[in-house]
Amino acid sequence: MELLQVNKIRTQEELESAFAIRKQVFVEEQGCPPELEWENEDVSHHFLALMDNHPCGACRWRKTENGYKLERFAVLKEYRGKRVGQALVAAVLADIPDSANAIYLNAQVEAVSLYAKFGFAVEGEQFEEAGIQHLRMVKK
């Protein structure tokens, strides 16, 4: 049985692993412009998923003027379908302060069902971000 764990990033080495995953998924696989991928890093709380101690997924959250925003969920192709995304969402939600009044994210259309399992609901119309169709989702 594969061991899956998600850790809040504490070292530069872990952060570099997360950035490498995001680069592979967003820039190389999905064609996102690299300059859009690397912003707000210093004000974000980053997470790294490990499957049998191999980095396989990453994400982050940050506080914005609109509340707490979950962002940059990326899972390497060979680890998809192994509950890595669910583990990342659960870890991030557990880390956000209990006093959070608004939690939201911009979900790629294909990932809407994942976030819905955690109580997020679509709000508004579909839009394009970094060349990919998204929907804003708010935790109810």
CSV table of N, CA and C in Angstrom, one decimal:
chain,number,residue,atom,x,y,z
A,1,MET,N,0.8,-1.2,0.0
A,1,MET,CA,0.0,0.0,0.0
A,1,MET,C,0.9,1.2,0.0
A,2,GLU,N,0.5,2.2,-0.8
A,2,GLU,CA,1.3,3.4,-0.9
A,2,GLU,C,1.0,4.4,0.2
A,3,LEU,N,2.0,5.0,0.7
A,3,LEU,CA,1.9,5.9,1.8
A,3,LEU,C,1.8,7.3,1.3
A,4,LEU,N,0.7,8.0,1.5
A,4,LEU,CA,0.5,9.4,1.1
A,4,LEU,C,0.5,10.3,2.3
A,5,GLN,N,1.3,11.3,2.2
A,5,GLN,CA,1.3,12.4,3.3
A,5,GLN,C,1.4,13.7,2.6
A,6,VAL,N,0.8,14.7,3.3
A,6,VAL,CA,0.9,16.1,2.9
A,6,VAL,C,1.5,16.9,4.0
A,7,ASN,N,2.6,17.7,3.7
A,7,ASN,CA,3.3,18.4,4.8
A,7,ASN,C,3.3,19.9,4.4
A,8,LYS,N,3.1,20.8,5.4
A,8,LYS,CA,3.3,22.2,5.2
A,8,LYS,C,4.8,22.4,5.0
A,9,ILE,N,5.2,23.1,3.9
A,9,ILE,CA,6.6,23.3,3.6
A,9,ILE,C,7.3,24.1,4.6
A,10,ARG,N,8.5,23.6,5.0
A,10,ARG,CA,9.3,24.3,6.0
A,10,ARG,C,10.7,24.6,5.5
A,11,THR,N,11.1,24.0,4.4
A,11,THR,CA,12.5,24.2,4.0
A,11,THR,C,12.6,24.6,2.5
A,12,GLN,N,13.7,25.2,2.2
A,12,GLN,CA,13.9,25.7,0.8
A,12,GLN,C,13.8,24.5,-0.2
A,13,GLU,N,14.4,23.4,0.3
A,13,GLU,CA,14.4,22.2,-0.6
A,13,GLU,C,13.0,21.7,-0.9
A,14,GLU,N,12.1,21.7,0.1
A,14,GLU,CA,10.7,21.3,-0.1
A,14,GLU,C,10.0,22.3,-1.0
A,15,LEU,N,10.3,23.6,-0.8
A,15,LEU,CA,9.7,24.6,-1.7
A,15,LEU,C,10.1,24.4,-3.1
A,16,GLU,N,11.4,24.1,-3.3
A,16,GLU,CA,11.9,23.9,-4.7
A,16,GLU,C,11.2,22.6,-5.3
A,17,SER,N,10.9,21.6,-4.5
A,17,SER,CA,10.2,20.4,-5.0
A,17,SER,C,8.8,20.8,-5.5
A,18,ALA,N,8.1,21.7,-4.7
A,18,ALA,CA,6.8,22.1,-5.0
A,18,ALA,C,6.8,22.9,-6.3
A,19,PHE,N,7.8,23.8,-6.4
A,19,PHE,CA,7.9,24.7,-7.6
A,19,PHE,C,8.2,23.8,-8.9
A,20,ALA,N,9.0,22.7,-8.7
A,20,ALA,CA,9.3,21.8,-9.8
A,20,ALA,C,8.0,21.1,-10.3
A,21,ILE,N,7.1,20.7,-9.3
A,21,ILE,CA,5.9,20.1,-9.7
A,21,ILE,C,5.0,21.1,-10.4
A,22,ARG,N,4.9,22.3,-9.9
A,22,ARG,CA,4.0,23.3,-10.5
A,22,ARG,C,4.5,23.6,-11.9
A,23,LYS,N,5.8,23.7,-12.1
A,23,LYS,CA,6.4,24.0,-13.4
A,23,LYS,C,6.0,22.9,-14.4
A,24,GLN,N,6.2,21.6,-14.0
A,24,GLN,CA,5.9,20.5,-14.8
A,24,GLN,C,4.4,20.5,-15.2
A,25,VAL,N,3.5,20.7,-14.2
A,25,VAL,CA,2.1,20.6,-14.5
A,25,VAL,C,1.5,21.8,-15.2
A,26,PHE,N,1.8,23.0,-14.7
A,26,PHE,CA,1.2,24.2,-15.2
A,26,PHE,C,1.9,24.7,-16.5
A,27,VAL,N,3.2,24.9,-16.4
A,27,VAL,CA,4.0,25.5,-17.5
A,27,VAL,C,4.2,24.5,-18.7
A,28,GLU,N,4.7,23.3,-18.4
A,28,GLU,CA,5.1,22.4,-19.4
A,28,GLU,C,3.8,21.6,-19.9
A,29,GLU,N,3.0,21.1,-19.0
A,29,GLU,CA,1.9,20.3,-19.5
A,29,GLU,C,0.7,21.1,-20.0
A,30,GLN,N,0.3,22.2,-19.2
A,30,GLN,CA,-0.8,23.0,-19.6
A,30,GLN,C,-0.5,24.2,-20.3
A,31,GLY,N,0.7,24.6,-20.5
A,31,GLY,CA,1.1,25.7,-21.3
A,31,GLY,C,0.8,27.1,-20.7
A,32,CYS,N,0.8,27.1,-19.4
A,32,CYS,CA,0.6,28.4,-18.7
A,32,CYS,C,1.9,29.3,-18.9
A,33,PRO,N,1.7,30.6,-19.1
A,33,PRO,CA,2.9,31.5,-19.2
A,33,PRO,C,3.6,31.4,-17.9
A,34,PRO,N,5.0,31.2,-17.9
A,34,PRO,CA,5.7,31.1,-16.7
A,34,PRO,C,5.7,32.3,-15.8
A,35,GLU,N,5.6,33.5,-16.4
A,35,GLU,CA,5.5,34.7,-15.6
A,35,GLU,C,4.3,34.8,-14.8
A,36,LEU,N,3.2,34.1,-15.1
A,36,LEU,CA,2.0,34.1,-14.3
A,36,LEU,C,2.1,33.1,-13.2
A,37,GLU,N,2.9,32.1,-13.3
A,37,GLU,CA,3.0,31.1,-12.4
A,37,GLU,C,3.6,31.5,-11.1
A,38,TRP,N,4.6,32.4,-11.1
A,38,TRP,CA,5.4,32.7,-9.9
A,38,TRP,C,5.1,34.1,-9.4
A,39,GLU,N,4.0,34.2,-8.7
A,39,GLU,CA,3.6,35.4,-8.1
A,39,GLU,C,3.0,35.1,-6.7
A,40,ASN,N,3.2,36.1,-5.8
A,40,ASN,CA,2.7,36.0,-4.4
A,40,ASN,C,3.3,34.8,-3.6
A,41,GLU,N,4.4,34.3,-4.0
A,41,GLU,CA,5.0,33.2,-3.3
A,41,GLU,C,5.4,33.5,-1.9
A,42,ASP,N,5.9,34.7,-1.6
A,42,ASP,CA,6.3,35.1,-0.3
A,42,ASP,C,5.2,35.3,0.7
A,43,VAL,N,4.0,35.5,0.2
A,43,VAL,CA,2.8,35.7,1.2
A,43,VAL,C,1.9,34.4,1.2
A,44,SER,N,2.4,33.3,0.7
A,44,SER,CA,1.6,32.1,0.6
A,44,SER,C,2.1,31.1,1.6
A,45,HIS,N,1.2,30.2,2.0
A,45,HIS,CA,1.6,29.0,2.8
A,45,HIS,C,1.5,27.8,1.9
A,46,HIS,N,2.7,27.2,1.7
A,46,HIS,CA,2.9,26.1,0.7
A,46,HIS,C,2.8,24.7,1.3
A,47,PHE,N,2.3,23.8,0.5
A,47,PHE,CA,2.2,22.4,0.9
A,47,PHE,C,2.8,21.5,-0.2
A,48,LEU,N,3.3,20.3,0.3
A,48,LEU,CA,3.9,19.3,-0.6
A,48,LEU,C,3.3,18.0,-0.3
A,49,ALA,N,2.8,17.3,-1.3
A,49,ALA,CA,2.3,15.9,-1.1
A,49,ALA,C,3.5,14.9,-1.5
A,50,LEU,N,3.6,13.9,-0.7
A,50,LEU,CA,4.6,12.8,-0.9
A,50,LEU,C,3.9,11.5,-1.0
A,51,MET,N,4.2,10.7,-2.0
A,51,MET,CA,3.7,9.3,-2.1
A,51,MET,C,4.9,8.4,-2.0
A,52,ASP,N,5.0,7.6,-0.9
A,52,ASP,CA,6.1,6.8,-0.6
A,52,ASP,C,7.4,7.7,-0.6
A,53,ASN,N,7.3,8.9,0.0
A,53,ASN,CA,8.4,9.8,0.1
A,53,ASN,C,8.9,10.5,-1.2
A,54,HIS,N,8.1,10.3,-2.3
A,54,HIS,CA,8.4,11.0,-3.6
A,54,HIS,C,7.5,12.2,-3.7
A,55,PRO,N,8.0,13.4,-3.9
A,55,PRO,CA,7.1,14.5,-4.2
A,55,PRO,C,6.2,14.3,-5.4
A,56,CYS,N,4.9,14.5,-5.2
A,56,CYS,CA,3.9,14.2,-6.2
A,56,CYS,C,2.9,15.2,-6.4
A,57,GLY,N,2.8,16.2,-5.5
A,57,GLY,CA,1.7,17.2,-5.6
A,57,GLY,C,2.1,18.4,-4.8
A,58,ALA,N,1.5,19.5,-5.1
A,58,ALA,CA,1.7,20.8,-4.4
A,58,ALA,C,0.5,21.7,-4.4
A,59,CYS,N,0.5,22.6,-3.5
A,59,CYS,CA,-0.6,23.7,-3.5
A,59,CYS,C,-0.2,24.7,-2.5
A,60,ARG,N,-1.0,25.8,-2.4
A,60,ARG,CA,-0.8,26.8,-1.4
A,60,ARG,C,-2.1,27.5,-1.1
A,61,TRP,N,-2.0,28.3,0.0
A,61,TRP,CA,-3.1,29.2,0.3
A,61,TRP,C,-2.5,30.6,0.7
A,62,ARG,N,-3.3,31.6,0.5
A,62,ARG,CA,-2.9,32.9,1.0
A,62,ARG,C,-4.1,33.8,1.4
A,63,LYS,N,-3.9,34.7,2.2
A,63,LYS,CA,-4.9,35.6,2.7
A,63,LYS,C,-4.9,36.8,1.6
A,64,THR,N,-6.1,37.1,1.2
A,64,THR,CA,-6.3,38.2,0.2
A,64,THR,C,-7.4,39.2,0.8
A,65,GLU,N,-7.6,40.2,0.1
A,65,GLU,CA,-8.6,41.2,0.6
A,65,GLU,C,-10.0,40.6,0.5
A,66,ASN,N,-10.2,39.5,-0.2
A,66,ASN,CA,-11.5,38.8,-0.3
A,66,ASN,C,-11.6,37.6,0.6
A,67,GLY,N,-10.6,37.3,1.4
A,67,GLY,CA,-10.6,36.1,2.3
A,67,GLY,C,-9.4,35.2,2.1
A,68,TYR,N,-9.6,33.9,2.2
A,68,TYR,CA,-8.5,33.0,2.1
A,68,TYR,C,-8.6,32.3,0.8
A,69,LYS,N,-7.6,32.4,-0.1
A,69,LYS,CA,-7.7,31.8,-1.4
A,69,LYS,C,-6.8,30.6,-1.5
A,70,LEU,N,-7.4,29.5,-1.9
A,70,LEU,CA,-6.6,28.2,-2.2
A,70,LEU,C,-6.2,28.3,-3.7
A,71,GLU,N,-4.9,27.9,-3.9
A,71,GLU,CA,-4.3,28.1,-5.2
A,71,GLU,C,-3.3,27.0,-5.6
A,72,ARG,N,-3.0,27.0,-6.9
A,72,ARG,CA,-1.9,26.2,-7.4
A,72,ARG,C,-1.9,24.7,-7.1
A,73,PHE,N,-3.1,24.1,-7.1
A,73,PHE,CA,-3.1,22.7,-6.9
A,73,PHE,C,-2.6,22.0,-8.1
A,74,ALA,N,-1.5,21.2,-7.9
A,74,ALA,CA,-0.9,20.5,-9.0
A,74,ALA,C,-0.5,19.1,-8.5
A,75,VAL,N,-0.9,18.1,-9.4
A,75,VAL,CA,-0.5,16.7,-9.1
A,75,VAL,C,0.2,16.2,-10.3
A,76,LEU,N,1.3,15.6,-10.2
A,76,LEU,CA,2.0,15.0,-11.3
A,76,LEU,C,1.2,13.9,-12.0
A,77,LYS,N,1.2,13.8,-13.3
A,77,LYS,CA,0.3,13.0,-14.1
A,77,LYS,C,0.3,11.5,-13.6
A,78,GLU,N,1.5,11.0,-13.3
A,78,GLU,CA,1.5,9.6,-12.9
A,78,GLU,C,0.9,9.3,-11.5
A,79,TYR,N,0.6,10.4,-10.7
A,79,TYR,CA,0.0,10.2,-9.4
A,79,TYR,C,-1.5,10.6,-9.4
A,80,ARG,N,-2.1,11.0,-10.5
A,80,ARG,CA,-3.5,11.4,-10.5
A,80,ARG,C,-4.3,10.1,-10.4
A,81,GLY,N,-5.5,10.3,-9.7
A,81,GLY,CA,-6.4,9.2,-9.5
A,81,GLY,C,-6.0,8.4,-8.2
A,82,LYS,N,-5.0,9.0,-7.4
A,82,LYS,CA,-4.6,8.3,-6.2
A,82,LYS,C,-4.9,9.1,-5.0
A,83,ARG,N,-5.9,9.9,-5.0
A,83,ARG,CA,-6.4,10.7,-3.9
A,83,ARG,C,-5.4,11.8,-3.4
A,84,VAL,N,-4.4,12.1,-4.3
A,84,VAL,CA,-3.4,13.2,-3.9
A,84,VAL,C,-4.1,14.5,-3.8
A,85,GLY,N,-4.9,14.9,-4.8
A,85,GLY,CA,-5.7,16.1,-4.8
A,85,GLY,C,-6.5,16.3,-3.6
A,86,GLN,N,-7.3,15.2,-3.2
A,86,GLN,CA,-8.1,15.2,-2.0
A,86,GLN,C,-7.3,15.5,-0.7
A,87,ALA,N,-6.1,14.8,-0.7
A,87,ALA,CA,-5.3,15.0,0.5
A,87,ALA,C,-4.7,16.4,0.6
A,88,LEU,N,-4.4,17.0,-0.5
A,88,LEU,CA,-3.9,18.4,-0.5
A,88,LEU,C,-5.0,19.4,-0.1
A,89,VAL,N,-6.3,19.2,-0.6
A,89,VAL,CA,-7.4,20.1,-0.2
A,89,VAL,C,-7.6,19.9,1.3
A,90,ALA,N,-7.7,18.7,1.8
A,90,ALA,CA,-7.9,18.5,3.2
A,90,ALA,C,-6.8,19.1,4.1
A,91,ALA,N,-5.6,19.0,3.7
A,91,ALA,CA,-4.5,19.6,4.5
A,91,ALA,C,-4.6,21.1,4.5
A,92,VAL,N,-4.9,21.7,3.4
A,92,VAL,CA,-4.9,23.2,3.3
A,92,VAL,C,-6.1,23.7,4.1
A,93,LEU,N,-7.3,23.0,4.0
A,93,LEU,CA,-8.4,23.5,4.8
A,93,LEU,C,-8.1,23.3,6.3
A,94,ALA,N,-7.4,22.3,6.7
A,94,ALA,CA,-7.1,22.1,8.1
A,94,ALA,C,-6.1,23.2,8.6
A,95,ASP,N,-5.4,23.8,7.7
A,95,ASP,CA,-4.4,24.8,8.1
A,95,ASP,C,-4.9,26.2,8.2
A,96,ILE,N,-6.0,26.5,7.5
A,96,ILE,CA,-6.6,27.8,7.5
A,96,ILE,C,-7.2,28.1,8.8
A,97,PRO,N,-7.0,29.4,9.4
A,97,PRO,CA,-7.5,29.7,10.7
A,97,PRO,C,-9.0,29.5,10.8
A,98,ASP,N,-9.4,29.0,12.0
A,98,ASP,CA,-10.8,28.8,12.3
A,98,ASP,C,-11.6,30.0,12.1
A,99,SER,N,-11.0,31.2,12.3
A,99,SER,CA,-11.7,32.5,12.2
A,99,SER,C,-11.9,32.9,10.7
A,100,ALA,N,-11.5,32.1,9.7
A,100,ALA,CA,-11.7,32.5,8.3
A,100,ALA,C,-13.1,32.7,8.0
A,101,ASN,N,-13.4,33.9,7.5
A,101,ASN,CA,-14.8,34.2,7.1
A,101,ASN,C,-15.2,33.8,5.7
A,102,ALA,N,-14.2,33.8,4.8
A,102,ALA,CA,-14.4,33.5,3.4
A,102,ALA,C,-13.3,32.7,2.9
A,103,ILE,N,-13.6,31.5,2.3
A,103,ILE,CA,-12.6,30.6,1.7
A,103,ILE,C,-13.0,30.4,0.2
A,104,TYR,N,-12.1,30.7,-0.7
A,104,TYR,CA,-12.5,30.5,-2.1
A,104,TYR,C,-11.3,30.1,-2.9
A,105,LEU,N,-11.6,29.8,-4.2
A,105,LEU,CA,-10.6,29.4,-5.2
A,105,LEU,C,-11.1,29.5,-6.6
A,106,ASN,N,-10.2,29.5,-7.5
A,106,ASN,CA,-10.6,29.5,-8.9
A,106,ASN,C,-10.2,28.1,-9.5
A,107,ALA,N,-11.2,27.3,-9.7
A,107,ALA,CA,-11.0,25.9,-10.1
A,107,ALA,C,-11.0,25.7,-11.6
A,108,GLN,N,-10.0,25.0,-12.0
A,108,GLN,CA,-10.1,24.5,-13.4
A,108,GLN,C,-11.3,23.7,-13.6
A,109,VAL,N,-12.0,23.9,-14.7
A,109,VAL,CA,-13.3,23.2,-14.9
A,109,VAL,C,-13.3,21.7,-14.6
A,110,GLU,N,-12.2,21.0,-15.0
A,110,GLU,CA,-12.1,19.6,-14.7
A,110,GLU,C,-12.0,19.2,-13.3
A,111,ALA,N,-11.7,20.2,-12.4
A,111,ALA,CA,-11.5,19.9,-11.0
A,111,ALA,C,-12.6,20.3,-10.1
A,112,VAL,N,-13.7,20.9,-10.7
A,112,VAL,CA,-14.8,21.3,-9.9
A,112,VAL,C,-15.4,20.3,-9.0
A,113,SER,N,-15.5,19.0,-9.4
A,113,SER,CA,-16.1,18.0,-8.6
A,113,SER,C,-15.2,17.7,-7.4
A,114,LEU,N,-13.9,17.8,-7.5
A,114,LEU,CA,-13.0,17.6,-6.4
A,114,LEU,C,-13.3,18.6,-5.3
A,115,TYR,N,-13.4,19.8,-5.6
A,115,TYR,CA,-13.6,20.9,-4.6
A,115,TYR,C,-15.0,20.8,-4.0
A,116,ALA,N,-16.0,20.4,-4.9
A,116,ALA,CA,-17.4,20.2,-4.4
A,116,ALA,C,-17.5,19.2,-3.3
A,117,LYS,N,-16.6,18.2,-3.3
A,117,LYS,CA,-16.6,17.2,-2.2
A,117,LYS,C,-16.3,17.8,-0.8
A,118,PHE,N,-15.6,19.0,-0.9
A,118,PHE,CA,-15.2,19.7,0.4
A,118,PHE,C,-16.1,20.9,0.7
A,119,GLY,N,-17.3,20.9,0.0
A,119,GLY,CA,-18.3,22.0,0.4
A,119,GLY,C,-18.1,23.3,-0.4
A,120,PHE,N,-17.3,23.2,-1.5
A,120,PHE,CA,-17.2,24.4,-2.3
A,120,PHE,C,-18.3,24.4,-3.4
A,121,ALA,N,-18.9,25.6,-3.7
A,121,ALA,CA,-19.9,25.7,-4.6
A,121,ALA,C,-19.5,26.8,-5.7
A,122,VAL,N,-19.9,26.5,-6.9
A,122,VAL,CA,-19.6,27.4,-8.0
A,122,VAL,C,-20.4,28.7,-7.8
A,123,GLU,N,-19.7,29.8,-8.1
A,123,GLU,CA,-20.3,31.1,-8.0
A,123,GLU,C,-19.9,31.9,-9.2
A,124,GLY,N,-20.9,32.3,-10.0
A,124,GLY,CA,-20.6,33.2,-11.2
A,124,GLY,C,-20.3,32.3,-12.4
A,125,GLU,N,-19.9,33.1,-13.4
A,125,GLU,CA,-19.7,32.5,-14.8
A,125,GLU,C,-18.3,31.9,-15.0
A,126,GLN,N,-18.2,31.0,-15.9
A,126,GLN,CA,-16.9,30.5,-16.3
A,126,GLN,C,-16.1,31.6,-16.9
A,127,PHE,N,-14.7,31.5,-16.7
A,127,PHE,CA,-13.8,32.5,-17.2
A,127,PHE,C,-12.5,31.9,-17.5
A,128,GLU,N,-11.7,32.6,-18.3
A,128,GLU,CA,-10.4,32.1,-18.7
A,128,GLU,C,-9.3,32.8,-17.8
A,129,GLU,N,-8.4,31.9,-17.4
A,129,GLU,CA,-7.2,32.4,-16.6
A,129,GLU,C,-6.0,31.6,-17.1
A,130,ALA,N,-5.0,32.3,-17.5
A,130,ALA,CA,-3.8,31.7,-18.0
A,130,ALA,C,-4.1,30.7,-19.2
A,131,GLY,N,-5.1,31.0,-20.0
A,131,GLY,CA,-5.5,30.2,-21.1
A,131,GLY,C,-6.3,29.0,-20.8
A,132,ILE,N,-6.8,28.8,-19.6
A,132,ILE,CA,-7.5,27.7,-19.1
A,132,ILE,C,-8.8,28.1,-18.5
A,133,GLN,N,-9.9,27.4,-18.8
A,133,GLN,CA,-11.2,27.7,-18.3
A,133,GLN,C,-11.3,27.4,-16.8
A,134,HIS,N,-11.9,28.4,-16.1
A,134,HIS,CA,-12.0,28.2,-14.6
A,134,HIS,C,-13.4,28.6,-14.2
A,135,LEU,N,-13.7,28.2,-12.9
A,135,LEU,CA,-14.9,28.7,-12.2
A,135,LEU,C,-14.5,29.1,-10.8
A,136,ARG,N,-15.1,30.2,-10.4
A,136,ARG,CA,-14.9,30.6,-9.0
A,136,ARG,C,-15.7,29.7,-8.1
A,137,MET,N,-15.1,29.2,-7.0
A,137,MET,CA,-15.8,28.4,-6.1
A,137,MET,C,-15.6,29.0,-4.7
A,138,VAL,N,-16.7,28.9,-3.9
A,138,VAL,CA,-16.7,29.5,-2.5
A,138,VAL,C,-17.1,28.4,-1.6
A,139,LYS,N,-16.4,28.3,-0.4
A,139,LYS,CA,-16.7,27.3,0.6
A,139,LYS,C,-18.0,27.7,1.3
A,140,LYS,N,-19.0,26.8,1.3
A,140,LYS,CA,-20.3,27.1,2.0
A,140,LYS,C,-20.3,26.5,3.3
